GROMACS .gro file of C-alpha atoms in nm:
model
  140
    1UNK     CA    1  -2.150  -0.698  -0.178
    2UNK     CA    2  -2.161  -1.083  -0.172
    3UNK     CA    3  -2.435  -1.088  -0.423
    4UNK     CA    4  -2.235  -0.848  -0.652
    5UNK     CA    5  -1.943  -1.075  -0.636
    6UNK     CA    6  -2.173  -1.405  -0.683
    7UNK     CA    7  -2.353  -1.251  -1.003
    8UNK     CA    8  -2.019  -1.101  -1.121
    9UNK     CA    9  -1.879  -1.453  -1.143
   10UNK     CA   10  -2.180  -1.599  -1.305
   11UNK     CA   11  -2.154  -1.317  -1.551
   12UNK     CA   12  -1.793  -1.340  -1.620
   13UNK     CA   13  -1.824  -1.656  -1.863
   14UNK     CA   14  -2.051  -1.698  -2.159
   15UNK     CA   15  -2.107  -2.063  -2.073
   16UNK     CA   16  -2.268  -1.938  -1.730
   17UNK     CA   17  -2.453  -1.689  -1.883
   18UNK     CA   18  -2.620  -1.932  -2.102
   19UNK     CA   19  -2.704  -2.167  -1.810
   20UNK     CA   20  -2.846  -1.873  -1.628
   21UNK     CA   21  -3.067  -1.774  -1.886
   22UNK     CA   22  -3.147  -2.099  -2.033
   23UNK     CA   23  -3.511  -2.090  -1.965
   24UNK     CA   24  -3.527  -1.704  -2.075
   25UNK     CA   25  -3.741  -1.577  -2.377
   26UNK     CA   26  -3.589  -1.338  -2.604
   27UNK     CA   27  -3.834  -1.063  -2.500
   28UNK     CA   28  -3.695  -1.115  -2.124
   29UNK     CA   29  -3.332  -1.091  -2.272
   30UNK     CA   30  -3.414  -0.767  -2.488
   31UNK     CA   31  -3.568  -0.633  -2.156
   32UNK     CA   32  -3.254  -0.695  -1.937
   33UNK     CA   33  -3.028  -0.572  -2.217
   34UNK     CA   34  -3.197  -0.240  -2.242
   35UNK     CA   35  -3.183  -0.188  -1.858
   36UNK     CA   36  -2.836  -0.281  -1.846
   37UNK     CA   37  -2.769  -0.058  -2.147
   38UNK     CA   38  -2.961   0.235  -1.971
   39UNK     CA   39  -2.706   0.144  -1.646
   40UNK     CA   40  -2.388   0.149  -1.862
   41UNK     CA   41  -2.526   0.489  -2.000
   42UNK     CA   42  -2.551   0.626  -1.646
   43UNK     CA   43  -2.248   0.512  -1.540
   44UNK     CA   44  -2.067   0.660  -1.836
   45UNK     CA   45  -2.211   1.003  -1.774
   46UNK     CA   46  -2.150   0.983  -1.403
   47UNK     CA   47  -1.774   0.919  -1.472
   48UNK     CA   48  -1.755   1.214  -1.752
   49UNK     CA   49  -1.919   1.438  -1.503
   50UNK     CA   50  -1.666   1.361  -1.219
   51UNK     CA   51  -1.394   1.394  -1.489
   52UNK     CA   52  -1.528   1.737  -1.558
   53UNK     CA   53  -1.548   1.841  -1.212
   54UNK     CA   54  -1.199   1.687  -1.151
   55UNK     CA   55  -1.047   1.897  -1.456
   56UNK     CA   56  -1.226   2.197  -1.327
   57UNK     CA   57  -1.067   2.156  -0.962
   58UNK     CA   58  -0.726   2.116  -1.138
   59UNK     CA   59  -0.790   2.408  -1.378
   60UNK     CA   60  -0.864   2.620  -1.060
   61UNK     CA   61  -0.560   2.516  -0.846
   62UNK     CA   62  -0.351   2.582  -1.160
   63UNK     CA   63  -0.488   2.920  -1.186
   64UNK     CA   64  -0.430   2.986  -0.823
   65UNK     CA   65  -0.103   2.867  -0.837
   66UNK     CA   66  -0.012   3.099  -1.121
   67UNK     CA   67  -0.168   3.405  -0.927
   68UNK     CA   68   0.017   3.327  -0.618
   69UNK     CA   69   0.334   3.322  -0.793
   70UNK     CA   70   0.260   3.644  -0.955
   71UNK     CA   71   0.176   3.793  -0.615
   72UNK     CA   72   0.515   3.648  -0.464
   73UNK     CA   73   0.322   3.413  -0.197
   74UNK     CA   74   0.386   3.083  -0.093
   75UNK     CA   75   0.188   2.884   0.121
   76UNK     CA   76   0.378   2.924   0.421
   77UNK     CA   77   0.259   3.287   0.361
   78UNK     CA   78  -0.100   3.193   0.401
   79UNK     CA   79  -0.058   2.994   0.721
   80UNK     CA   80   0.082   3.298   0.893
   81UNK     CA   81  -0.220   3.475   0.784
   82UNK     CA   82  -0.474   3.247   0.879
   83UNK     CA   83  -0.311   3.183   1.243
   84UNK     CA   84  -0.376   3.562   1.306
   85UNK     CA   85  -0.722   3.619   1.151
   86UNK     CA   86  -0.887   3.292   1.259
   87UNK     CA   87  -0.923   3.192   1.629
   88UNK     CA   88  -0.918   2.807   1.665
   89UNK     CA   89  -1.155   2.653   1.911
   90UNK     CA   90  -1.003   2.605   2.243
   91UNK     CA   91  -1.052   2.286   2.447
   92UNK     CA   92  -1.139   2.300   2.794
   93UNK     CA   93  -0.869   2.164   2.977
   94UNK     CA   94  -0.889   2.054   3.346
   95UNK     CA   95  -0.580   2.112   3.571
   96UNK     CA   96  -0.416   1.829   3.723
   97UNK     CA   97  -0.347   1.863   4.104
   98UNK     CA   98  -0.154   1.667   4.360
   99UNK     CA   99  -0.417   1.557   4.657
  100UNK     CA  100  -0.319   1.452   4.986
  101UNK     CA  101  -0.524   1.237   5.190
  102UNK     CA  102  -0.533   0.962   5.458
  103UNK     CA  103  -0.656   0.586   5.377
  104UNK     CA  104  -0.847   0.356   5.622
  105UNK     CA  105  -0.526   0.227   5.762
  106UNK     CA  106  -0.401   0.590   5.831
  107UNK     CA  107  -0.144   0.580   5.578
  108UNK     CA  108  -0.055   0.926   5.398
  109UNK     CA  109  -0.173   0.881   5.030
  110UNK     CA  110  -0.052   1.124   4.733
  111UNK     CA  111  -0.289   1.127   4.441
  112UNK     CA  112  -0.270   1.319   4.122
  113UNK     CA  113  -0.573   1.382   3.943
  114UNK     CA  114  -0.817   1.652   3.816
  115UNK     CA  115  -1.035   1.894   3.976
  116UNK     CA  116  -1.341   1.732   3.817
  117UNK     CA  117  -1.445   1.380   3.784
  118UNK     CA  118  -1.434   1.070   3.953
  119UNK     CA  119  -1.225   1.003   4.262
  120UNK     CA  120  -1.034   0.683   4.400
  121UNK     CA  121  -1.282   0.523   4.628
  122UNK     CA  122  -1.079   0.566   4.932
  123UNK     CA  123  -1.027   0.973   4.861
  124UNK     CA  124  -1.395   1.006   4.835
  125UNK     CA  125  -1.465   0.800   5.175
  126UNK     CA  126  -1.208   1.030   5.330
  127UNK     CA  127  -1.382   1.367   5.217
  128UNK     CA  128  -1.705   1.201   5.324
  129UNK     CA  129  -1.581   1.121   5.691
  130UNK     CA  130  -1.370   1.469   5.745
  131UNK     CA  131  -1.632   1.660   5.547
  132UNK     CA  132  -1.372   1.858   5.339
  133UNK     CA  133  -1.381   1.944   4.971
  134UNK     CA  134  -1.132   1.857   4.700
  135UNK     CA  135  -0.962   2.198   4.690
  136UNK     CA  136  -0.863   2.146   5.072
  137UNK     CA  137  -0.652   1.855   4.993
  138UNK     CA  138  -0.434   2.010   4.713
  139UNK     CA  139  -0.090   2.011   4.784
  140UNK     CA  140   0.114   2.277   4.674
   0.00000   0.00000   0.00000
């Protein structure tokens, strides 16, 4: 974008344009103008296409709104229907539990965490030392 800003700054003044094309021949300027005109035409056609698409969507929305009002439906009616017919993807959640273990100093520690994933270092050492599984340390 920096080069576009620089070009835009140069082309924003007739004096700057003259200095920019001082050494250019008439044929070079004609080629540049022809290419710029082609780009200009492309941009206009693209904008017209976007405007047509936007108008089509607007007309479709208006037609849908009219049809809904004729049927006595509202957007909240559509929400109710979509909840019953479309099953949403569930995320898998891991349950949180409270675990009890002893640290190296012999203190009883309560740790709240999931049944999967990484453990505190002391808890991991406790499990290895006593050859227990996580589930055995869960406090109800």
